[in-house]
């Protein structure tokens, strides 16, 4: 077993003991990647990593056993299509002494048929929960290796933004700018994940992607992009104006920037996530634009591009050192323009460290 897996299983078990959890069940996906550094092919065949207080086991479709063996020495309980998984699951639970766990924590992204198979194999009355108090809680805090990969990806995204800024001009389409961004990610060995180029009124749709709209003199353009390399993502939003920005633009940009700074100033270990959201939201509301800030302030980022902690008006998650999340307030004025400024931060003891090296100022491109 690789030492990272050993350490992470040990950390999960500390939290299991603290929360009285007798079993953590993980399906192929990003939680499994975090523990093992890989996951077997995810399909309809029940496949579960079962973590008990002392031992662990894998319920494994026979079809995937050989391929998975190259990555882990955890004990497999294989099952073949003609027999089905029920017996192998019972044997696995018995072998790791988890037949009566009392409280089971389920991977919240698990397929419901896997979940019901497992719950049906446990005694009636077994309490159930998802993973935020065990594995999920640990995943929010990034270690140095994870930080390095996120930082590397942030650098690639910065350069993709700079490429976009150097190519954008009146007369080319959003799709053409998006293609340059994708090409840049690929040139650095990253897979492009998303490429929002929202020009003029399109910028007012927070999840606009890119279109055949021709970029024009006087447009403000939202560029929100991300890629993925070595299993980790990037995500950044910057603004560019083509020539003179539209009327009222500078005032609104300054308000969004002030909202970012309020969130950065509030985000400290021990603060609850909703207070960070409130800090950003208050700046925008006080300036009279509250109804135009139509989304949360941010989301966590790690193996998944969006993961806990979510920086929302209702989140009671206490922020801790090592957590990585976005701060991305925005103001969207229908028919006119939208402004979003997004940075990914890692929370340090004394506050957030921004991963990007690019300023959030408006970039002005001359036509
Ligand atoms: Zn984001
Ligand atoms: Zn984004």
Tab-separated table of C-alpha atoms and ligand atoms in Angstrom:
chain	number	residue	atom	x	y	z
A	1	UNK	CA	0.000	0.000	0.000
A	2	UNK	CA	1.397	3.403	-0.914
A	3	UNK	CA	2.171	5.591	2.069
A	4	UNK	CA	-0.307	8.274	1.046
A	5	UNK	CA	-3.120	5.695	1.126
A	6	UNK	CA	-1.915	4.451	4.515
A	7	UNK	CA	-1.900	7.973	5.906
A	8	UNK	CA	-5.302	8.811	4.515
A	9	UNK	CA	-6.905	5.601	5.803
A	10	UNK	CA	-5.411	6.351	9.221
A	11	UNK	CA	-6.799	9.896	9.142
A	12	UNK	CA	-10.246	8.588	8.126
A	13	UNK	CA	-10.152	6.156	11.057
A	14	UNK	CA	-9.356	8.914	13.534
A	15	UNK	CA	-12.514	10.693	12.364
A	16	UNK	CA	-14.518	7.441	12.369
A	17	UNK	CA	-13.590	6.899	16.014
A	18	UNK	CA	-14.474	10.488	16.870
A	19	UNK	CA	-17.884	10.279	15.183
A	20	UNK	CA	-18.788	6.683	16.062
A	21	UNK	CA	-18.804	5.654	12.409
A	22	UNK	CA	-18.462	1.883	11.982
A	23	UNK	CA	-18.145	1.813	8.212
A	24	UNK	CA	-17.232	4.230	5.415
A	25	UNK	CA	-18.314	3.033	1.952
A	26	UNK	CA	-16.820	4.650	-1.131
A	27	UNK	CA	-17.751	4.086	-4.785
A	28	UNK	CA	-15.498	4.664	-7.814
A	29	UNK	CA	-15.094	8.440	-8.096
A	30	UNK	CA	-13.148	11.329	-6.641
A	31	UNK	CA	-13.382	10.187	-2.990
A	32	UNK	CA	-11.786	6.908	-4.044
A	33	UNK	CA	-9.148	8.796	-6.031
A	34	UNK	CA	-8.318	10.739	-2.883
A	35	UNK	CA	-7.832	7.592	-0.803
A	36	UNK	CA	-6.218	5.261	-3.348
A	37	UNK	CA	-4.924	7.468	-6.156
A	38	UNK	CA	-7.128	5.577	-8.623
A	39	UNK	CA	-10.587	4.155	-9.084
A	40	UNK	CA	-11.776	1.096	-10.988
A	41	UNK	CA	-13.892	1.663	-14.076
A	42	UNK	CA	-17.191	3.089	-12.822
A	43	UNK	CA	-20.210	1.329	-14.288
A	44	UNK	CA	-23.399	-0.373	-13.133
A	45	UNK	CA	-21.522	-3.233	-11.441
A	46	UNK	CA	-21.412	-2.599	-7.694
A	47	UNK	CA	-17.856	-1.742	-6.661
A	48	UNK	CA	-17.210	-0.476	-3.134
A	49	UNK	CA	-14.215	0.337	-0.991
A	50	UNK	CA	-15.322	-0.619	2.537
A	51	UNK	CA	-13.388	0.986	5.374
A	52	UNK	CA	-13.965	-0.378	8.884
A	53	UNK	CA	-12.234	0.756	12.097
A	54	UNK	CA	-9.515	-1.894	11.802
A	55	UNK	CA	-9.553	-3.267	8.260
A	56	UNK	CA	-10.641	-2.484	4.745
A	57	UNK	CA	-11.907	-4.507	1.776
A	58	UNK	CA	-13.005	-4.042	-1.799
A	59	UNK	CA	-16.240	-5.373	-3.253
A	60	UNK	CA	-14.971	-5.889	-6.773
A	61	UNK	CA	-16.602	-6.890	-10.052
A	62	UNK	CA	-14.490	-9.864	-11.221
A	63	UNK	CA	-14.150	-8.145	-14.573
A	64	UNK	CA	-12.171	-5.275	-13.002
A	65	UNK	CA	-10.137	-7.275	-10.502
A	66	UNK	CA	-7.023	-7.812	-12.544
A	67	UNK	CA	-6.834	-4.244	-13.806
A	68	UNK	CA	-7.335	-2.856	-10.302
A	69	UNK	CA	-4.797	-5.195	-8.688
A	70	UNK	CA	-2.001	-3.216	-10.326
A	71	UNK	CA	-2.952	-0.210	-8.174
A	72	UNK	CA	-3.796	-1.618	-4.763
A	73	UNK	CA	-3.124	-4.573	-2.487
A	74	UNK	CA	-6.371	-4.184	-0.531
A	75	UNK	CA	-8.193	-7.499	-0.156
A	76	UNK	CA	-10.738	-8.050	-2.964
A	77	UNK	CA	-14.085	-9.817	-2.687
A	78	UNK	CA	-14.753	-10.532	-6.325
A	79	UNK	CA	-18.150	-11.272	-7.777
A	80	UNK	CA	-19.048	-12.492	-11.242
A	81	UNK	CA	-21.976	-11.341	-13.352
A	82	UNK	CA	-23.720	-14.714	-13.189
A	83	UNK	CA	-23.686	-14.762	-9.377
A	84	UNK	CA	-24.268	-11.128	-8.431
A	85	UNK	CA	-22.669	-9.053	-5.663
A	86	UNK	CA	-24.797	-9.908	-2.583
A	87	UNK	CA	-22.762	-12.850	-1.263
A	88	UNK	CA	-19.386	-11.215	-1.898
A	89	UNK	CA	-20.618	-8.084	-0.108
A	90	UNK	CA	-21.737	-10.065	2.957
A	91	UNK	CA	-18.416	-11.878	3.061
A	92	UNK	CA	-16.467	-8.628	2.741
A	93	UNK	CA	-18.424	-6.988	5.577
A	94	UNK	CA	-17.888	-10.022	7.807
A	95	UNK	CA	-14.176	-10.208	6.980
A	96	UNK	CA	-13.547	-6.624	8.119
A	97	UNK	CA	-15.897	-6.945	11.092
A	98	UNK	CA	-18.369	-4.393	9.733
A	99	UNK	CA	-21.554	-6.476	9.534
A	100	UNK	CA	-23.163	-4.379	12.274
A	101	UNK	CA	-21.485	-0.964	11.966
A	102	UNK	CA	-24.093	1.035	13.902
A	103	UNK	CA	-23.406	4.080	11.724
A	104	UNK	CA	-22.396	3.883	8.062
A	105	UNK	CA	-21.072	6.870	6.082
A	106	UNK	CA	-21.929	6.629	2.391
A	107	UNK	CA	-20.080	8.332	-0.436
A	108	UNK	CA	-22.725	10.944	-1.364
A	109	UNK	CA	-21.930	10.517	-5.061
A	110	UNK	CA	-22.583	6.773	-4.957
A	111	UNK	CA	-25.204	5.352	-7.320
A	112	UNK	CA	-28.474	4.720	-5.480
A	113	UNK	CA	-28.504	1.049	-6.506
A	114	UNK	CA	-25.092	0.584	-4.834
A	115	UNK	CA	-26.338	2.409	-1.741
A	116	UNK	CA	-29.473	0.284	-1.418
A	117	UNK	CA	-27.501	-2.917	-1.973
A	118	UNK	CA	-25.244	-1.969	0.920
A	119	UNK	CA	-27.996	-0.726	3.231
A	120	UNK	CA	-29.977	-3.922	2.574
A	121	UNK	CA	-26.934	-5.949	3.655
A	122	UNK	CA	-26.773	-4.121	7.010
A	123	UNK	CA	-29.116	-4.656	9.965
A	124	UNK	CA	-32.344	-2.667	10.009
A	125	UNK	CA	-31.844	0.407	12.150
A	126	UNK	CA	-28.272	1.038	11.015
A	127	UNK	CA	-27.820	4.789	11.092
A	128	UNK	CA	-26.521	6.437	7.956
A	129	UNK	CA	-24.735	9.585	7.027
A	130	UNK	CA	-22.670	10.962	4.154
A	131	UNK	CA	-18.934	11.679	4.329
A	132	UNK	CA	-18.522	15.307	5.495
A	133	UNK	CA	-17.608	14.252	9.050
A	134	UNK	CA	-15.064	11.665	7.899
A	135	UNK	CA	-13.424	11.450	4.479
A	136	UNK	CA	-15.160	14.494	3.007
A	137	UNK	CA	-14.023	16.667	5.901
A	138	UNK	CA	-10.431	15.589	5.401
A	139	UNK	CA	-10.523	16.168	1.655
A	140	UNK	CA	-11.307	19.851	2.099
A	141	UNK	CA	-7.861	20.486	3.596
A	142	UNK	CA	-5.163	20.236	0.965
A	143	UNK	CA	-1.660	18.960	1.657
A	144	UNK	CA	1.522	20.332	0.079
A	145	UNK	CA	1.429	17.946	-2.880
A	146	UNK	CA	-2.162	18.921	-3.678
A	147	UNK	CA	-1.294	22.599	-3.274
A	148	UNK	CA	1.604	22.260	-5.725
A	149	UNK	CA	-0.632	20.711	-8.357
A	150	UNK	CA	-3.306	23.356	-7.916
A	151	UNK	CA	-0.658	26.087	-8.104
A	152	UNK	CA	0.797	24.573	-11.288
A	153	UNK	CA	-2.669	24.427	-12.860
A	154	UNK	CA	-3.319	28.039	-11.813
A	155	UNK	CA	-0.159	29.067	-13.668
A	156	UNK	CA	-1.348	27.345	-16.830
A	157	UNK	CA	-4.738	29.077	-16.552
A	158	UNK	CA	-3.009	32.446	-16.055
A	159	UNK	CA	-1.106	31.949	-19.282
A	160	UNK	CA	-4.289	30.866	-21.077
A	161	UNK	CA	-5.914	34.135	-19.943
A	162	UNK	CA	-2.923	36.077	-21.247
A	163	UNK	CA	-3.186	34.289	-24.594
A	164	UNK	CA	-6.882	35.179	-24.755
A	165	UNK	CA	-6.064	38.825	-24.003
A	166	UNK	CA	-3.449	38.899	-26.755
A	167	UNK	CA	-5.813	37.453	-29.360
A	168	UNK	CA	-9.131	39.092	-28.547
A	169	UNK	CA	-10.078	41.988	-30.843
A	170	UNK	CA	-13.101	43.392	-32.651
A	171	UNK	CA	-14.296	41.134	-35.455
A	172	UNK	CA	-13.444	37.730	-34.009
A	173	UNK	CA	-16.027	35.473	-32.415
A	174	UNK	CA	-16.295	34.220	-28.852
A	175	UNK	CA	-15.750	30.713	-30.220
A	176	UNK	CA	-12.474	31.768	-31.830
A	177	UNK	CA	-11.187	33.141	-28.509
A	178	UNK	CA	-12.355	29.950	-26.769
A	179	UNK	CA	-10.438	27.857	-29.306
A	180	UNK	CA	-7.227	29.800	-28.537
A	181	UNK	CA	-7.769	29.144	-24.830
A	182	UNK	CA	-8.297	25.412	-25.388
A	183	UNK	CA	-5.214	25.271	-27.586
A	184	UNK	CA	-3.145	26.919	-24.895
A	185	UNK	CA	-4.260	24.456	-22.214
A	186	UNK	CA	-3.440	21.581	-24.557
A	187	UNK	CA	-0.021	23.081	-25.387
A	188	UNK	CA	0.874	22.833	-21.676
A	189	UNK	CA	-0.398	19.277	-21.379
A	190	UNK	CA	-3.655	20.257	-19.664
A	191	UNK	CA	-7.079	19.159	-20.733
A	192	UNK	CA	-9.374	22.169	-21.317
A	193	UNK	CA	-12.373	21.776	-18.979
A	194	UNK	CA	-14.535	24.844	-19.696
A	195	UNK	CA	-14.166	28.117	-21.599
A	196	UNK	CA	-16.649	30.890	-20.956
A	197	UNK	CA	-16.178	33.864	-23.266
A	198	UNK	CA	-19.178	36.104	-22.624
A	199	UNK	CA	-19.042	39.281	-24.667
A	200	UNK	CA	-21.345	42.295	-24.319
A	201	UNK	CA	-24.850	41.231	-23.247
A	202	UNK	CA	-23.752	37.561	-23.188
A	203	UNK	CA	-21.615	38.412	-20.160
A	204	UNK	CA	-24.807	38.954	-18.197
A	205	UNK	CA	-25.581	35.213	-18.352
A	206	UNK	CA	-23.361	33.756	-15.614
A	207	UNK	CA	-23.104	30.348	-17.290
A	208	UNK	CA	-22.943	31.419	-20.918
A	209	UNK	CA	-20.245	29.339	-22.639
A	210	UNK	CA	-19.026	30.737	-25.975
A	211	UNK	CA	-20.934	31.464	-29.151
A	212	UNK	CA	-20.629	32.716	-32.713
A	213	UNK	CA	-21.225	36.267	-31.502
A	214	UNK	CA	-18.718	38.648	-33.083
A	215	UNK	CA	-16.843	40.682	-30.500
A	216	UNK	CA	-17.285	44.413	-30.967
A	217	UNK	CA	-15.647	47.667	-30.034
A	218	UNK	CA	-17.118	48.752	-26.686
A	219	UNK	CA	-17.806	45.229	-25.404
A	220	UNK	CA	-16.950	44.093	-21.904
A	221	UNK	CA	-16.042	40.414	-21.993
A	222	UNK	CA	-16.137	37.866	-19.150
A	223	UNK	CA	-13.464	35.182	-19.541
A	224	UNK	CA	-13.913	32.280	-17.089
A	225	UNK	CA	-11.800	29.262	-17.905
A	226	UNK	CA	-10.360	26.097	-16.427
A	227	UNK	CA	-8.236	23.138	-17.367
A	228	UNK	CA	-7.004	19.984	-15.724
A	229	UNK	CA	-3.555	18.439	-15.423
A	230	UNK	CA	-2.208	15.669	-13.176
A	231	UNK	CA	-5.670	15.093	-11.749
A	232	UNK	CA	-6.268	18.667	-10.543
A	233	UNK	CA	-8.225	21.592	-12.013
A	234	UNK	CA	-7.908	25.329	-12.482
A	235	UNK	CA	-10.588	28.024	-12.526
A	236	UNK	CA	-10.165	31.768	-13.028
A	237	UNK	CA	-12.265	34.694	-14.260
A	238	UNK	CA	-10.924	37.963	-15.602
A	239	UNK	CA	-12.513	40.890	-17.470
A	240	UNK	CA	-11.476	42.565	-20.677
A	241	UNK	CA	-12.894	45.585	-22.502
A	242	UNK	CA	-12.525	46.118	-26.228
A	243	UNK	CA	-11.670	49.792	-26.447
A	244	UNK	CA	-13.799	52.033	-24.254
A	245	UNK	CA	-15.797	49.942	-21.782
A	246	UNK	CA	-19.581	50.407	-21.778
A	247	UNK	CA	-21.123	53.179	-19.772
A	248	UNK	CA	-21.175	52.471	-16.039
A	249	UNK	CA	-18.669	49.656	-16.367
A	250	UNK	CA	-15.867	51.067	-14.214
A	251	UNK	CA	-18.155	51.800	-11.287
A	252	UNK	CA	-19.531	48.250	-11.270
A	253	UNK	CA	-16.087	46.664	-11.699
A	254	UNK	CA	-14.898	48.607	-8.658
A	255	UNK	CA	-17.842	47.306	-6.614
A	256	UNK	CA	-17.131	43.685	-7.580
A	257	UNK	CA	-13.445	44.178	-6.746
A	258	UNK	CA	-14.429	45.607	-3.376
A	259	UNK	CA	-16.611	42.541	-2.799
A	260	UNK	CA	-13.666	40.244	-3.595
A	261	UNK	CA	-11.498	42.158	-1.141
A	262	UNK	CA	-14.153	42.014	1.578
A	263	UNK	CA	-14.358	38.229	1.156
A	264	UNK	CA	-10.551	37.911	1.196
A	265	UNK	CA	-10.383	39.972	4.374
A	266	UNK	CA	-13.068	37.893	6.095
A	267	UNK	CA	-11.775	34.442	5.135
A	268	UNK	CA	-9.705	33.245	8.104
A	269	UNK	CA	-9.397	29.873	9.835
A	270	UNK	CA	-12.270	29.562	12.325
A	271	UNK	CA	-14.683	31.755	10.348
A	272	UNK	CA	-17.846	30.098	8.982
A	273	UNK	CA	-18.215	30.005	5.210
A	274	UNK	CA	-21.460	31.982	5.229
A	275	UNK	CA	-19.698	34.970	6.802
A	276	UNK	CA	-17.382	35.131	3.778
A	277	UNK	CA	-20.395	35.025	1.468
A	278	UNK	CA	-22.060	37.713	3.565
A	279	UNK	CA	-19.012	39.996	3.379
A	280	UNK	CA	-19.009	39.948	-0.428
A	281	UNK	CA	-22.795	40.138	-0.697
A	282	UNK	CA	-23.018	43.111	1.658
A	283	UNK	CA	-20.667	45.225	-0.469
A	284	UNK	CA	-22.766	44.548	-3.554
A	285	UNK	CA	-26.098	45.033	-1.767
A	286	UNK	CA	-24.936	48.269	-0.109
A	287	UNK	CA	-24.010	49.593	-3.560
A	288	UNK	CA	-27.556	48.876	-4.726
A	289	UNK	CA	-26.795	45.864	-6.923
A	290	UNK	CA	-27.908	43.067	-4.576
A	291	UNK	CA	-30.500	41.653	-6.965
A	292	UNK	CA	-27.861	41.341	-9.700
A	293	UNK	CA	-25.536	39.074	-7.699
A	294	UNK	CA	-27.376	35.870	-8.499
A	295	UNK	CA	-25.048	33.137	-7.234
A	296	UNK	CA	-22.948	32.043	-4.275
A	297	UNK	CA	-19.594	33.659	-3.568
A	298	UNK	CA	-17.535	30.532	-4.168
A	299	UNK	CA	-16.913	26.803	-4.178
A	300	UNK	CA	-14.181	24.502	-2.966
A	301	UNK	CA	-11.763	23.039	-5.471
A	302	UNK	CA	-9.555	19.958	-5.382
A	303	UNK	CA	-9.817	16.701	-7.269
A	304	UNK	CA	-13.247	18.004	-8.288
A	305	UNK	CA	-13.624	21.406	-9.905
A	306	UNK	CA	-16.546	22.091	-7.556
A	307	UNK	CA	-16.429	20.459	-4.120
A	308	UNK	CA	-16.869	21.466	-0.468
A	309	UNK	CA	-16.524	23.903	1.159
A	310	UNK	CA	-19.211	25.897	-0.640
A	311	UNK	CA	-19.114	29.595	0.184
A	312	UNK	CA	-22.847	30.231	0.375
A	313	UNK	CA	-25.258	32.299	2.462
A	314	UNK	CA	-26.292	29.181	4.414
A	315	UNK	CA	-23.045	27.211	4.876
A	316	UNK	CA	-22.016	26.646	8.499
A	317	UNK	CA	-18.757	24.955	7.474
A	318	UNK	CA	-15.957	26.288	9.645
A	319	UNK	CA	-13.041	27.300	7.437
A	320	UNK	CA	-9.734	25.664	8.234
A	321	UNK	CA	-6.136	26.128	7.208
A	322	UNK	CA	-5.426	24.333	3.933
A	323	UNK	CA	-8.915	24.673	2.507
A	324	UNK	CA	-9.009	25.732	-1.147
A	325	UNK	CA	-11.960	27.622	-2.587
A	326	UNK	CA	-12.955	30.270	-5.076
A	327	UNK	CA	-14.020	33.820	-4.363
A	328	UNK	CA	-16.047	34.935	-7.359
A	329	UNK	CA	-18.713	37.550	-6.797
A	330	UNK	CA	-20.374	39.040	-9.852
A	331	UNK	CA	-22.894	41.613	-11.000
A	332	UNK	CA	-24.982	40.825	-14.081
A	333	UNK	CA	-26.921	43.620	-15.757
A	334	UNK	CA	-29.307	42.081	-18.308
A	335	UNK	CA	-28.929	43.452	-21.816
A	336	UNK	CA	-25.813	45.418	-20.877
A	337	UNK	CA	-22.866	43.478	-19.453
A	338	UNK	CA	-21.763	41.178	-16.667
A	339	UNK	CA	-18.757	41.391	-14.391
A	340	UNK	CA	-17.286	38.504	-12.420
A	341	UNK	CA	-13.857	38.415	-10.819
A	342	UNK	CA	-12.679	35.031	-9.628
A	343	UNK	CA	-9.636	33.884	-7.747
A	344	UNK	CA	-8.851	30.527	-6.193
A	345	UNK	CA	-7.315	30.785	-2.730
A	346	UNK	CA	-5.769	28.436	-0.215
A	347	UNK	CA	-6.479	29.425	3.354
A	348	UNK	CA	-3.323	29.977	5.393
A	349	UNK	CA	-3.041	30.636	9.110
A	350	UNK	CA	-3.110	34.399	8.519
A	351	UNK	CA	-5.565	34.477	5.612
A	352	UNK	CA	-6.000	33.495	1.986
A	353	UNK	CA	-3.150	33.022	-0.463
A	354	UNK	CA	-4.264	33.645	-4.049
A	355	UNK	CA	-3.047	31.008	-6.521
A	356	UNK	CA	-3.150	33.233	-9.615
A	357	UNK	CA	-0.477	35.833	-10.248
A	358	UNK	CA	-2.714	37.999	-12.473
A	359	UNK	CA	-4.233	41.257	-11.220
A	360	UNK	CA	-8.042	41.515	-11.296
A	361	UNK	CA	-7.993	44.936	-12.991
A	362	UNK	CA	-9.902	45.485	-16.189
A	363	UNK	CA	-7.736	44.596	-19.179
A	364	UNK	CA	-8.253	47.029	-22.017
A	365	UNK	CA	-7.565	45.891	-25.556
A	366	UNK	CA	-7.276	48.462	-28.322
A	367	UNK	CA	-9.138	47.559	-31.509
B	1	LIG	ZN1	-15.407	28.896	-10.020
B	2	LIG	ZN1	-14.875	30.038	-12.913
